PDB file of C-alpha atoms and ligand atoms in Angstrom:
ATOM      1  CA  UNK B  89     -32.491  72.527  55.606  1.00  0.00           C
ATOM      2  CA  UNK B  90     -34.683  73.511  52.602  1.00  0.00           C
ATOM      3  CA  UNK B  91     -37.453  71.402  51.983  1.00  0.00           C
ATOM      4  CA  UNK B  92     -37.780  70.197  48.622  1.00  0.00           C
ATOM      5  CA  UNK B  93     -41.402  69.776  49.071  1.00  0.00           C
ATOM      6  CA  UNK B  94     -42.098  73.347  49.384  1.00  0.00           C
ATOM      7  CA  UNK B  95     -43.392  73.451  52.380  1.00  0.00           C
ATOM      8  CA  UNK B  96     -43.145  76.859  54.730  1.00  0.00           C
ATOM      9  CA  UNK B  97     -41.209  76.784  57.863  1.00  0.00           C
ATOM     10  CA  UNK B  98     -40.098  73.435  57.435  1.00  0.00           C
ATOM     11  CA  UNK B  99     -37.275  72.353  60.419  1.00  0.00           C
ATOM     12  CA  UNK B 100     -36.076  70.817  62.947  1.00  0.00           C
ATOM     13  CA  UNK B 101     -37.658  73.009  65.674  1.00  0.00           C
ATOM     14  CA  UNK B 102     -41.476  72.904  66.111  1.00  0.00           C
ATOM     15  CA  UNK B 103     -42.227  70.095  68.609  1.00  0.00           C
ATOM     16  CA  UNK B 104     -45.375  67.797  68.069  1.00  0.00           C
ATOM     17  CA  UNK B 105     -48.628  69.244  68.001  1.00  0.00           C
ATOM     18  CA  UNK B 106     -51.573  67.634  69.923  1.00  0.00           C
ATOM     19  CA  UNK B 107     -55.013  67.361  68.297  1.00  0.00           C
ATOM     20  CA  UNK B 108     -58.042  67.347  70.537  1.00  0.00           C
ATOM     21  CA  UNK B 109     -60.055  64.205  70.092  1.00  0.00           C
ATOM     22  CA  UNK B 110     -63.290  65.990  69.043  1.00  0.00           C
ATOM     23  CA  UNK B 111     -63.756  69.438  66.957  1.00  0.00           C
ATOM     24  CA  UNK B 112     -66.819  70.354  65.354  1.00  0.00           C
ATOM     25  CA  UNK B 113     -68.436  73.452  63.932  1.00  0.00           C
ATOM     26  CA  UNK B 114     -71.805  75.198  65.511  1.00  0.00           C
ATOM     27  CA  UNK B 115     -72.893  78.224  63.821  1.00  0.00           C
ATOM     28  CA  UNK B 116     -69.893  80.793  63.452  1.00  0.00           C
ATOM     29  CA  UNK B 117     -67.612  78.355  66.524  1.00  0.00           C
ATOM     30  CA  UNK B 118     -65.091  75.559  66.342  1.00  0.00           C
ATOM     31  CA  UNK B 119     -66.014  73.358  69.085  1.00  0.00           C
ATOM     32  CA  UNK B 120     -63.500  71.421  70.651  1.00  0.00           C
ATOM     33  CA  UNK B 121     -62.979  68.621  73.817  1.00  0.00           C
ATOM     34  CA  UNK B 122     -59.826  66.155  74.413  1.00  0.00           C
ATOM     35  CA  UNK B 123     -62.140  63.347  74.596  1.00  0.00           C
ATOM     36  CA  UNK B 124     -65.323  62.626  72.544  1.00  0.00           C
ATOM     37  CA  UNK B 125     -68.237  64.186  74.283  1.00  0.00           C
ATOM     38  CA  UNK B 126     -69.718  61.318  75.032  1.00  0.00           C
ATOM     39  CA  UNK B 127     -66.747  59.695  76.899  1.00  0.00           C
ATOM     40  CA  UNK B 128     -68.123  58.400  80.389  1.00  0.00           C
ATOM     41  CA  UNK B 129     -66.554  59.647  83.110  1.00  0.00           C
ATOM     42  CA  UNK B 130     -64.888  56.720  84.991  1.00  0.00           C
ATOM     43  CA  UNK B 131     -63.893  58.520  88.315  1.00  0.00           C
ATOM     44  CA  UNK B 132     -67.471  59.725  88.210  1.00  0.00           C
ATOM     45  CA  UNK B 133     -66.216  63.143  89.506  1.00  0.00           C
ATOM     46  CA  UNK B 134     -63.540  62.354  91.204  1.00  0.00           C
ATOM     47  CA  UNK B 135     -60.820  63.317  89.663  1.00  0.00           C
ATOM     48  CA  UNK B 136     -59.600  66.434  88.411  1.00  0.00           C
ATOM     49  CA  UNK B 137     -59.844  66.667  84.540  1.00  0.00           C
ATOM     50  CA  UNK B 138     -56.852  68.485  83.951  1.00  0.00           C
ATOM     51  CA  UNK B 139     -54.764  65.654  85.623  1.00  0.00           C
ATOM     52  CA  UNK B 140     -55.935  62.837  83.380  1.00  0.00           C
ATOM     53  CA  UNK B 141     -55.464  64.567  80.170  1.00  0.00           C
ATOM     54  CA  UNK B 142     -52.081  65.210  80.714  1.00  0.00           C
ATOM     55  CA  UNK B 143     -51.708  61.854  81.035  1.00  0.00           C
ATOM     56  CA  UNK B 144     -54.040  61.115  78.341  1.00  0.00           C
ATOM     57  CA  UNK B 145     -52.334  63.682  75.645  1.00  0.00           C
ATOM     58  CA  UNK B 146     -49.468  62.195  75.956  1.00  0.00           C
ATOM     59  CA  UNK B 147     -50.886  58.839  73.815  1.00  0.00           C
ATOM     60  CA  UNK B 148     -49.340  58.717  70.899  1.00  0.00           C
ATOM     61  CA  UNK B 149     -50.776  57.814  67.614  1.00  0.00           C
ATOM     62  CA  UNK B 150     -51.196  53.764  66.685  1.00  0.00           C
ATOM     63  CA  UNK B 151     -50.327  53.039  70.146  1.00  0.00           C
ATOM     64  CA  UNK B 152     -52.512  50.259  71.140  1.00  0.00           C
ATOM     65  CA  UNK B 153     -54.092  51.299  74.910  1.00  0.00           C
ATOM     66  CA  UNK B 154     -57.010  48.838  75.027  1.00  0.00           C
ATOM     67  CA  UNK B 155     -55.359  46.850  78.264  1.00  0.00           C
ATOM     68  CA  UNK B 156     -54.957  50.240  80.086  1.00  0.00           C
ATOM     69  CA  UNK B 157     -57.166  50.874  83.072  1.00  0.00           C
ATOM     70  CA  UNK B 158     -59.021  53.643  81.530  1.00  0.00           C
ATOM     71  CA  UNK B 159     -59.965  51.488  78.268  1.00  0.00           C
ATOM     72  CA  UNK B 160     -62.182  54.398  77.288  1.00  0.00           C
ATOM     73  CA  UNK B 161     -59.481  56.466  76.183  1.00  0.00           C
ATOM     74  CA  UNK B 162     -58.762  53.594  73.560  1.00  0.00           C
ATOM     75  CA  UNK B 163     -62.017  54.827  71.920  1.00  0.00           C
ATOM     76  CA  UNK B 164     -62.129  58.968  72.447  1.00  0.00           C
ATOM     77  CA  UNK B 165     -58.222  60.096  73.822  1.00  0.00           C
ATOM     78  CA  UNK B 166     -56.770  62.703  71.857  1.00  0.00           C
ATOM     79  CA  UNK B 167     -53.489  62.009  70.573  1.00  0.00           C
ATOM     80  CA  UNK B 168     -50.208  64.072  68.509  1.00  0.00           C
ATOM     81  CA  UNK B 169     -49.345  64.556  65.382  1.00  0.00           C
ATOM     82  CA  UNK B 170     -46.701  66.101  63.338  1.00  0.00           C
ATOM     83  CA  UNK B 171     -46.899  69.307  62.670  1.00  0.00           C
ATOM     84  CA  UNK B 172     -44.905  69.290  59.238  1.00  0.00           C
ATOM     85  CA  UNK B 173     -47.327  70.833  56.953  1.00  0.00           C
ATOM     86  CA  UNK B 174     -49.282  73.200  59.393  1.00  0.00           C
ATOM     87  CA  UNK B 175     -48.051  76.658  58.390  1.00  0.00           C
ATOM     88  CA  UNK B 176     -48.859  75.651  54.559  1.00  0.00           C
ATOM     89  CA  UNK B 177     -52.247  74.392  55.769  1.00  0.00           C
ATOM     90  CA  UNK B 178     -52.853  77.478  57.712  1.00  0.00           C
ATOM     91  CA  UNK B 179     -52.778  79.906  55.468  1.00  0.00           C
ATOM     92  CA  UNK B 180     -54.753  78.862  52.954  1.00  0.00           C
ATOM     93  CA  UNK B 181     -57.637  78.483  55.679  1.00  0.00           C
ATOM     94  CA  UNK B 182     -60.323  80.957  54.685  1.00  0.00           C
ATOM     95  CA  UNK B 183     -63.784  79.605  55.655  1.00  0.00           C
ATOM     96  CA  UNK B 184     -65.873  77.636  58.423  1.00  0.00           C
ATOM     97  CA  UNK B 185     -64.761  73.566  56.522  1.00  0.00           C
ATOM     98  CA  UNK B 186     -61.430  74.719  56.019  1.00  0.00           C
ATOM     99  CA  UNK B 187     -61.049  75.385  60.098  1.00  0.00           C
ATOM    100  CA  UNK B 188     -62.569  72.182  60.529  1.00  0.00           C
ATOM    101  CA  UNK B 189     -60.122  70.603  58.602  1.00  0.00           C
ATOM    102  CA  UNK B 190     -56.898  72.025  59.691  1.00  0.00           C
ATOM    103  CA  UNK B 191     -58.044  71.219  63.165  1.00  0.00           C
ATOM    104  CA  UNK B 192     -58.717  67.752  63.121  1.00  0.00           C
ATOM    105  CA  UNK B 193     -55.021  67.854  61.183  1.00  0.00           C
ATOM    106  CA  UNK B 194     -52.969  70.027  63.601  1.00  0.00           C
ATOM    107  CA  UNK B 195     -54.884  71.163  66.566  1.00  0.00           C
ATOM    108  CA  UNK B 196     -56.812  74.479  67.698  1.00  0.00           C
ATOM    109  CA  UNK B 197     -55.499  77.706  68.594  1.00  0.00           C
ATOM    110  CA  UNK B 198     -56.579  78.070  72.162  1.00  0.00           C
ATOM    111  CA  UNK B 199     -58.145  81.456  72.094  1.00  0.00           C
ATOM    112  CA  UNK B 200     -59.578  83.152  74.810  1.00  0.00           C
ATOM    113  CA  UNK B 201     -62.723  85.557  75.320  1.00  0.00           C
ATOM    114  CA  UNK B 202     -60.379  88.143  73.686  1.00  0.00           C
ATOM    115  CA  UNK B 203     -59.564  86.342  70.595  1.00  0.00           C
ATOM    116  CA  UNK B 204     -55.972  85.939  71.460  1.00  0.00           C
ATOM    117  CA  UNK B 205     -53.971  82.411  72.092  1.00  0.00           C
ATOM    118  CA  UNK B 206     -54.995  81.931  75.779  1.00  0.00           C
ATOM    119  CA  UNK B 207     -51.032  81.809  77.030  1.00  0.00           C
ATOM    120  CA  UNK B 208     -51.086  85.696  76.346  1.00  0.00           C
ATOM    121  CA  UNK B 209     -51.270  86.196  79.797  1.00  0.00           C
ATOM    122  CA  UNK B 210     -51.136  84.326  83.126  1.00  0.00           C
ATOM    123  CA  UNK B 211     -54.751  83.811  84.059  1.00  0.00           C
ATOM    124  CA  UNK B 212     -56.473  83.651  80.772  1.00  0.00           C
ATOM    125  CA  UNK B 213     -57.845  80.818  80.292  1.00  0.00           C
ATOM    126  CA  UNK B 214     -59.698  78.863  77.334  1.00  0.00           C
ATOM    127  CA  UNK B 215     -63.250  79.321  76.461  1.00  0.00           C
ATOM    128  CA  UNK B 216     -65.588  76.685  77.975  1.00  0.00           C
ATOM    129  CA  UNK B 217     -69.048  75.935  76.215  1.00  0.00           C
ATOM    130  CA  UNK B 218     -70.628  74.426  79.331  1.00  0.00           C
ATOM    131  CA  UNK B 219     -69.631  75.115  83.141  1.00  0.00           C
ATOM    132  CA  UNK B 220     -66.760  73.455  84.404  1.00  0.00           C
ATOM    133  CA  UNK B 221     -67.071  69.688  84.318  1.00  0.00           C
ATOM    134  CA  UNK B 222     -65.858  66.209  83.411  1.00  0.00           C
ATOM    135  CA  UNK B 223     -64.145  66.812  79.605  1.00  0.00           C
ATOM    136  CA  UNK B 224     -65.426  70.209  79.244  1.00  0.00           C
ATOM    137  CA  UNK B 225     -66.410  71.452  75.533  1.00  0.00           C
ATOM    138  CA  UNK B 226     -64.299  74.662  74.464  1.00  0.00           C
ATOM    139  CA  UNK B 227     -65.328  76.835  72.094  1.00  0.00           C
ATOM    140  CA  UNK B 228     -63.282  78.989  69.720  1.00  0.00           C
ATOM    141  CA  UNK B 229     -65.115  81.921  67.039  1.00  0.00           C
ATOM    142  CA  UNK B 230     -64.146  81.486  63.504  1.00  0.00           C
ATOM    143  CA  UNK B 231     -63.341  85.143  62.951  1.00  0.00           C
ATOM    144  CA  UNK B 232     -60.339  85.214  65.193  1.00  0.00           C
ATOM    145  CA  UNK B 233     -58.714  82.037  63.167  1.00  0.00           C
ATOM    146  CA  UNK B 234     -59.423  83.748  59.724  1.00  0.00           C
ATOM    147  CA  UNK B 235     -57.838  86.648  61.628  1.00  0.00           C
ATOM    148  CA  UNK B 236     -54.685  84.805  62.383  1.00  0.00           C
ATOM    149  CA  UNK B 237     -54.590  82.963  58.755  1.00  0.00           C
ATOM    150  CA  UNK B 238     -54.356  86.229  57.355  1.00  0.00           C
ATOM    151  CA  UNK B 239     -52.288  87.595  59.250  1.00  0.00           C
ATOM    152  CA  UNK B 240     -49.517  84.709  59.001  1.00  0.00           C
ATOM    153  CA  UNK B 241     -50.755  84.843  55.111  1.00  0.00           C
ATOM    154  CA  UNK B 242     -49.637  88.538  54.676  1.00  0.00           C
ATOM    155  CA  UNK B 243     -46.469  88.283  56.926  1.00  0.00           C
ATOM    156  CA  UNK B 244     -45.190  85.755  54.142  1.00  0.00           C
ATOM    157  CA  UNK B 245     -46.071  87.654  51.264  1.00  0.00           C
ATOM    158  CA  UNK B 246     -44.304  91.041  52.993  1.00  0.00           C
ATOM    159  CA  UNK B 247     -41.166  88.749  54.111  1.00  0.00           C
ATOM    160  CA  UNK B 248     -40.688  87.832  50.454  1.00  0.00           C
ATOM    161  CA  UNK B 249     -41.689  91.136  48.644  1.00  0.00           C
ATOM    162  CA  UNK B 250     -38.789  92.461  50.811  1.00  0.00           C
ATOM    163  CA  UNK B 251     -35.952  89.710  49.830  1.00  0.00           C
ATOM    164  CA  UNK B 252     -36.762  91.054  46.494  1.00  0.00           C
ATOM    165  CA  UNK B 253     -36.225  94.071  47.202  1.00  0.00           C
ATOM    166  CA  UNK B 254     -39.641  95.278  47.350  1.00  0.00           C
ATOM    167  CA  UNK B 255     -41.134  96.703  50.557  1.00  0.00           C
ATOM    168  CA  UNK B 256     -44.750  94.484  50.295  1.00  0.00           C
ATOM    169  CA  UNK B 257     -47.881  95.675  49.295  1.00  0.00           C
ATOM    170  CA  UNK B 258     -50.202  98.264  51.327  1.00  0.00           C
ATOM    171  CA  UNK B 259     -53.228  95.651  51.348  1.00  0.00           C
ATOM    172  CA  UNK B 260     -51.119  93.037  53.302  1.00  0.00           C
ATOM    173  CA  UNK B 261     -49.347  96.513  55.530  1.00  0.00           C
ATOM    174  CA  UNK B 262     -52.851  97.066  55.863  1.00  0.00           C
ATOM    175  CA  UNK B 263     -53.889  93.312  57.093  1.00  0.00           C
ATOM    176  CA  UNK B 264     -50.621  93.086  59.834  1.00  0.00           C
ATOM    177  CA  UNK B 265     -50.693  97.274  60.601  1.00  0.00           C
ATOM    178  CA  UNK B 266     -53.071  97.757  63.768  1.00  0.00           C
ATOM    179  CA  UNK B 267     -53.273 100.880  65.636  1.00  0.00           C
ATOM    180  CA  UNK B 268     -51.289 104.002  65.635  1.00  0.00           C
ATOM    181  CA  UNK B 269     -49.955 105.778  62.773  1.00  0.00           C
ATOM    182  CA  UNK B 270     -51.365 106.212  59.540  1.00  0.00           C
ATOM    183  CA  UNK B 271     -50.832 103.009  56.992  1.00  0.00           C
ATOM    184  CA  UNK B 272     -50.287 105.779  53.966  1.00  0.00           C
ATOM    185  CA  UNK B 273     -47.446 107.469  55.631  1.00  0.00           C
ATOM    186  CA  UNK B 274     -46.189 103.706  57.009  1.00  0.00           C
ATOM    187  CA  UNK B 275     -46.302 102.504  53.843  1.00  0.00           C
ATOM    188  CA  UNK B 276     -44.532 105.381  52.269  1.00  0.00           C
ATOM    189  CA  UNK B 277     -41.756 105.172  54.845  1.00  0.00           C
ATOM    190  CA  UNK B 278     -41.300 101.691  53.712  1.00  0.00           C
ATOM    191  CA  UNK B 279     -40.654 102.126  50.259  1.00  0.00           C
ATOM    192  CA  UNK B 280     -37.815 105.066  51.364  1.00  0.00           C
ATOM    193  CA  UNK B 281     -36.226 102.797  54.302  1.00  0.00           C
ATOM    194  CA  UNK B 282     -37.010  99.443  54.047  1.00  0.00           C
ATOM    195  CA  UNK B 283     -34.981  98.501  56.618  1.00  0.00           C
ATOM    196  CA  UNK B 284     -37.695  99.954  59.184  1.00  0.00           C
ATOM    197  CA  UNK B 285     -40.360  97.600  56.990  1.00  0.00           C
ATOM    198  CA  UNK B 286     -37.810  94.498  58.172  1.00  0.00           C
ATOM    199  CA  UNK B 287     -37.832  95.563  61.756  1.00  0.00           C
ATOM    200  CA  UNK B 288     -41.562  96.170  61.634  1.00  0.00           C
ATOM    201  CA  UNK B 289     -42.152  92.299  60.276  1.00  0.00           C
ATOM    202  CA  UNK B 290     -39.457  90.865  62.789  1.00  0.00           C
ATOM    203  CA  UNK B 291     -41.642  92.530  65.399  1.00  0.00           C
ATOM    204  CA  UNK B 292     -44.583  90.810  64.801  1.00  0.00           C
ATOM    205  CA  UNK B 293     -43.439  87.569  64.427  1.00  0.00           C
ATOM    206  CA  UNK B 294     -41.497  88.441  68.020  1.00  0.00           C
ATOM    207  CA  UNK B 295     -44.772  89.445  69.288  1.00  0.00           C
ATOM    208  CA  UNK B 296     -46.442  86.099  68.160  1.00  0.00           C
ATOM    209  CA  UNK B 297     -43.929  84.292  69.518  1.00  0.00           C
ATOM    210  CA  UNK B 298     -44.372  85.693  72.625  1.00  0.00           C
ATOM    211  CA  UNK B 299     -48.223  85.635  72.983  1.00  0.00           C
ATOM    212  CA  UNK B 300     -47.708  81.682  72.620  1.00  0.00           C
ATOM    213  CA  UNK B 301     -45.028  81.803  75.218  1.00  0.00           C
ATOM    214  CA  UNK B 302     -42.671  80.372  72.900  1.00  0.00           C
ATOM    215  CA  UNK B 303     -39.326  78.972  74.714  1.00  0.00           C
ATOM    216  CA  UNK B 304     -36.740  76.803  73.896  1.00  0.00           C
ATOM    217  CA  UNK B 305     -36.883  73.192  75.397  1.00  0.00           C
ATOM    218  CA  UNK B 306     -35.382  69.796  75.876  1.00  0.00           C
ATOM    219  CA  UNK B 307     -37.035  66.282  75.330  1.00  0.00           C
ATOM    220  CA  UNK B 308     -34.903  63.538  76.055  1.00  0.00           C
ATOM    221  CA  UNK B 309     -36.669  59.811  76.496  1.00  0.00           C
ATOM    222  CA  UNK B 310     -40.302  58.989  75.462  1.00  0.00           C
ATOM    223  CA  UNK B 311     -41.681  57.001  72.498  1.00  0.00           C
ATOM    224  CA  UNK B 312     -39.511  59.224  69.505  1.00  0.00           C
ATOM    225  CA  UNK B 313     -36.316  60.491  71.168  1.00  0.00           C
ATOM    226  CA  UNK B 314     -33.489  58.360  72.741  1.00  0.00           C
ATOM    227  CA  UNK B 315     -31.279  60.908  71.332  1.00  0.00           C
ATOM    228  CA  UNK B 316     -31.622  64.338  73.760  1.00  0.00           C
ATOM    229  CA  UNK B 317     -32.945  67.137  71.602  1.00  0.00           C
ATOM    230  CA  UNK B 318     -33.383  70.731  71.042  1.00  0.00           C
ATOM    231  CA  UNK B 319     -36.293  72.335  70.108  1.00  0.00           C
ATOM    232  CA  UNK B 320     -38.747  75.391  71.123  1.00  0.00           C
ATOM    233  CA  UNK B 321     -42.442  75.198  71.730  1.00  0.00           C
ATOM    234  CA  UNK B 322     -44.783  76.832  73.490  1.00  0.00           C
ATOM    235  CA  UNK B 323     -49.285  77.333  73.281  1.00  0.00           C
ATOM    236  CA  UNK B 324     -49.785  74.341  71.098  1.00  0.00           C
ATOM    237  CA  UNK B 325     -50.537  74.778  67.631  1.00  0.00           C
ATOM    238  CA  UNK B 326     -50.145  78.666  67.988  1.00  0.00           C
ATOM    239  CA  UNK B 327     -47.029  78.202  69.323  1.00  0.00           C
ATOM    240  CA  UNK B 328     -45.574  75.643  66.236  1.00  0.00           C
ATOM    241  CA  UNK B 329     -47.695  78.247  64.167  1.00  0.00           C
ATOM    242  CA  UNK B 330     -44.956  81.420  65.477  1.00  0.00           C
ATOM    243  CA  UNK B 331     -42.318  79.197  64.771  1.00  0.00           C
ATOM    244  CA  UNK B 332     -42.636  77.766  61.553  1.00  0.00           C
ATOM    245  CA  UNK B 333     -43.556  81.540  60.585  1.00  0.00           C
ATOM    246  CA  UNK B 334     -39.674  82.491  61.768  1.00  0.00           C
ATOM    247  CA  UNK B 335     -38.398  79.808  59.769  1.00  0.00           C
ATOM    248  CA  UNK B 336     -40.111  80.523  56.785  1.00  0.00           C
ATOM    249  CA  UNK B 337     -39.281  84.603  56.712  1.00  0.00           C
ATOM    250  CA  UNK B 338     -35.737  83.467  57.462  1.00  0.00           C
ATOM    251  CA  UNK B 339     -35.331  81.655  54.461  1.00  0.00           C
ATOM    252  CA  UNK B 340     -38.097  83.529  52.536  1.00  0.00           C
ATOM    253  CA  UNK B 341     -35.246  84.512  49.754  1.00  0.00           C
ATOM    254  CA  UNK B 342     -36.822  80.893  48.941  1.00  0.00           C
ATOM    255  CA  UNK B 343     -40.490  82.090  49.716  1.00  0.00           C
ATOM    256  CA  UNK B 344     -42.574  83.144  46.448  1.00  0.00           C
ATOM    257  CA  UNK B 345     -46.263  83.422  45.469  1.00  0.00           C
ATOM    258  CA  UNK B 346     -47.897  80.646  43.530  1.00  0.00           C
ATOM    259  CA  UNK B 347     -49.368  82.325  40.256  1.00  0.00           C
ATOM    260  CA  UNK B 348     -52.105  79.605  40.013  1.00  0.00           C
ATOM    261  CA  UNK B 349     -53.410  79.646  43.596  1.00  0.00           C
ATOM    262  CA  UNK B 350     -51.889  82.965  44.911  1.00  0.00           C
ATOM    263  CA  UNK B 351     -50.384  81.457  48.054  1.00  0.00           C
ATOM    264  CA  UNK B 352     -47.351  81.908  49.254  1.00  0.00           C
ATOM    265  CA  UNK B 353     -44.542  78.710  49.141  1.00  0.00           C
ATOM    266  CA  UNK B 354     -41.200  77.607  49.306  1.00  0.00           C
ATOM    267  CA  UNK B 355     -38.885  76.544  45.913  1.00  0.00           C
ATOM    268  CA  UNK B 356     -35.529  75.793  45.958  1.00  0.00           C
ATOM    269  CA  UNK B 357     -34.331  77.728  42.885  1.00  0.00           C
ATOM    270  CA  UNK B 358     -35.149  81.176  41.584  1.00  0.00           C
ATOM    271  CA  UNK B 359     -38.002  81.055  38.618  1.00  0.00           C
ATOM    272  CA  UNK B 360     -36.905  81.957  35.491  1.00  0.00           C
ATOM    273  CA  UNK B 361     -37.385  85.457  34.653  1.00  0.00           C
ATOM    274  CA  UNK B 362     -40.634  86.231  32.378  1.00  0.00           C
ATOM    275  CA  UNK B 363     -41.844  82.712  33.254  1.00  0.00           C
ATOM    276  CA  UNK B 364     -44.807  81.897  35.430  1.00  0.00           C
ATOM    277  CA  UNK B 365     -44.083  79.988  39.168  1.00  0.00           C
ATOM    278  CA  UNK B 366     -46.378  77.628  40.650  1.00  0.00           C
ATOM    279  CA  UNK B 367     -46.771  75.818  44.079  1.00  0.00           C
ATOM    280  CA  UNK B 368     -46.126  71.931  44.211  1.00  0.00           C
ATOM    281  CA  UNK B 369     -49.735  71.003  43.638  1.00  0.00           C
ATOM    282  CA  UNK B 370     -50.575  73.897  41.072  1.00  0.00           C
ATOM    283  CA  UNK B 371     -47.128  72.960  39.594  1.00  0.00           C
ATOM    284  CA  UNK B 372     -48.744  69.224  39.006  1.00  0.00           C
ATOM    285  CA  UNK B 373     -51.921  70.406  37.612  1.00  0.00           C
ATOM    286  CA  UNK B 374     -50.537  72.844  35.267  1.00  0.00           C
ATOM    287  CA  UNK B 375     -48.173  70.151  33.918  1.00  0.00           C
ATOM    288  CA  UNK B 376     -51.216  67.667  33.339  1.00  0.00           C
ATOM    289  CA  UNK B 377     -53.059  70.122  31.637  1.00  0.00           C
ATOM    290  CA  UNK B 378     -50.126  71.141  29.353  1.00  0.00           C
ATOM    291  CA  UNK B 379     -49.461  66.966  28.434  1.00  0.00           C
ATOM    292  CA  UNK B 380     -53.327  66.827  27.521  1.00  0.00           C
ATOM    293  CA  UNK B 381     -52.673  69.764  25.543  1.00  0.00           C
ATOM    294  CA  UNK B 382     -49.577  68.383  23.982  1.00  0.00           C
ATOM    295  CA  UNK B 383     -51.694  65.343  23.084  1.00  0.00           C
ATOM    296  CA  UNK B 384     -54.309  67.089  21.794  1.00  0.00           C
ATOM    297  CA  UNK B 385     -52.522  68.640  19.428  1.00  0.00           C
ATOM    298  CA  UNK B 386     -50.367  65.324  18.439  1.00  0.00           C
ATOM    299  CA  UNK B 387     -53.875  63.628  17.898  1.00  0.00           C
ATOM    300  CA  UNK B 388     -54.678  66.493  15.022  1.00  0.00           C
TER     301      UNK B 388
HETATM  302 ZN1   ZN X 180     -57.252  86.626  77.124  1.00  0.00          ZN
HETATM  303 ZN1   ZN X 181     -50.626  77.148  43.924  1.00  0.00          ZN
END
């Protein structure tokens, strides 16, 4: 089950994830539409959006559509993609290029004008740019993703400080604590009973899981499953995000912080006592620069 990669939450259960096909940034927004912008509208207004891109979502990668009716989705559709990867991705996202990027990757987030996933209740709906039309523009702010990346950053962190028998440290209680109660006393209460700081953790995962409306789900049929199958999804990319998140605190015995980048990741075996841990990609560059060093010295 353990990914030898080190990714987080890597398993069987998040579903695909689909990726609009446009997202941009303006000023302090991601902007977003299924189809490129320009995409002309071939019902000319007579059809109902929402009805074509579920239709049109459902496109998968490398699948050649240029003989379909609608040839323009060849050109501007948006299409799926796997969402191995995404909870690593996410939280290391800390500015406007690094949205951008995880975007285009693994989708948006869907918020709505409260700066929650827009599945947190029925109703709620997306955030449209311009008034209701033919591929409307959406428009998400930037400070409610960096909100959410550290969030799902500090949730990590806490989830393996308390494997190790540690009860997490009062920056990240104080980045996932909101509201009532004082974070000195919490954080005091933690260190005597951490068994409340484990409740307090699964909570907020639970309560992620259900703002995306997470539920479990069967796909049988379609382009990648002959086989029936089990798995849970729920708001897009939020929804995977919730997920991967439970797998990774589940297994976070496994789950330690890089001590070249500072991020949290998965390793199969227990570091060495005494001995520094890095990340897969720190890991690489550390070992480079200790060969060049080696060589170096061989070269005296
Ligand atoms: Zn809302
Ligand atoms: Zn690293």
């Amino acid at each position: 089950m353990l990914s030898g990669r080190g990714l987080l939450g890597e398993g069987p259960l998040p579903d695909r994830v689909h990726v609009p096909g446009h997202v941009a940034i303006e000023g302090d927004q991601l902007v977003w539409s299924w189809l490129h912008p320009d995409a002309p509208d071939p019902f000319q207004g007579r059809v109902d959006f929402q009805v074509v891109v579920a239709v049109a979502s459902e496109i998968p990668l490398g699948v050649d559509t240029s003989d379909w009716t609608y040839e323009f989705i060849h050109h501007t559709r948006p299409h799926y993609n796997s969402p191995r990867g995404m909870l690593d991705a996410f939280v290391r996202v800390s500015d406007g290029r690094g949205i951008l990027r995880f975007a285009r990757r693994y989708g948006v987030l869907g918020t709505c004008t409260h700066g929650l996933p827009a599945s947190h209740q029925p109703g709620c709906g997306l955030m449209p740019l311009t008034p209701r039309q033919w591929n409307p523009v959406y428009q998400e702010q930037w400070s409610h993703w960096l909100h959410y990346a550290q969030r799902a950053s500090a949730m990590l962190r806490v989830a393996a400080a308390l494997h190790q028998e540690k009860s997490g440290s009062r920056e990240d209680w104080g980045t996932l604590h909101v509201g009532r109660g004082e974070l000195s006393k919490l954080v005091l209460l933690f260190c005597q009973r951490p068994s409340l700081a484990q409740t307090y953790l699964a909570g907020l995962i639970n309560d992620w899981l259900a703002l995306a409306n997470v539920q479990p789900r069967l796909s049988w049929g379609g382009p990648e499953s002959t086989k029936p199958r089990f798995n849970l999804a729920g708001w897009g990319t939020f929804g995977i995000l919730g997920v991967q998140l439970m797998a990774a605190v589940t297994r976070s015995q496994h789950v330690y912080i890089c001590d070249g980048c500072g991020f949290p990741y998965i390793r199969e075996r227990k570091p060495q006592a005494g001995r520094r841990n890095y990340c897969p990609a720190c890991g690489e560059r550390e070992a480079n620069r200790q060969r060049q060093r080696k060589w170096r010295s061989q070269q005296q």
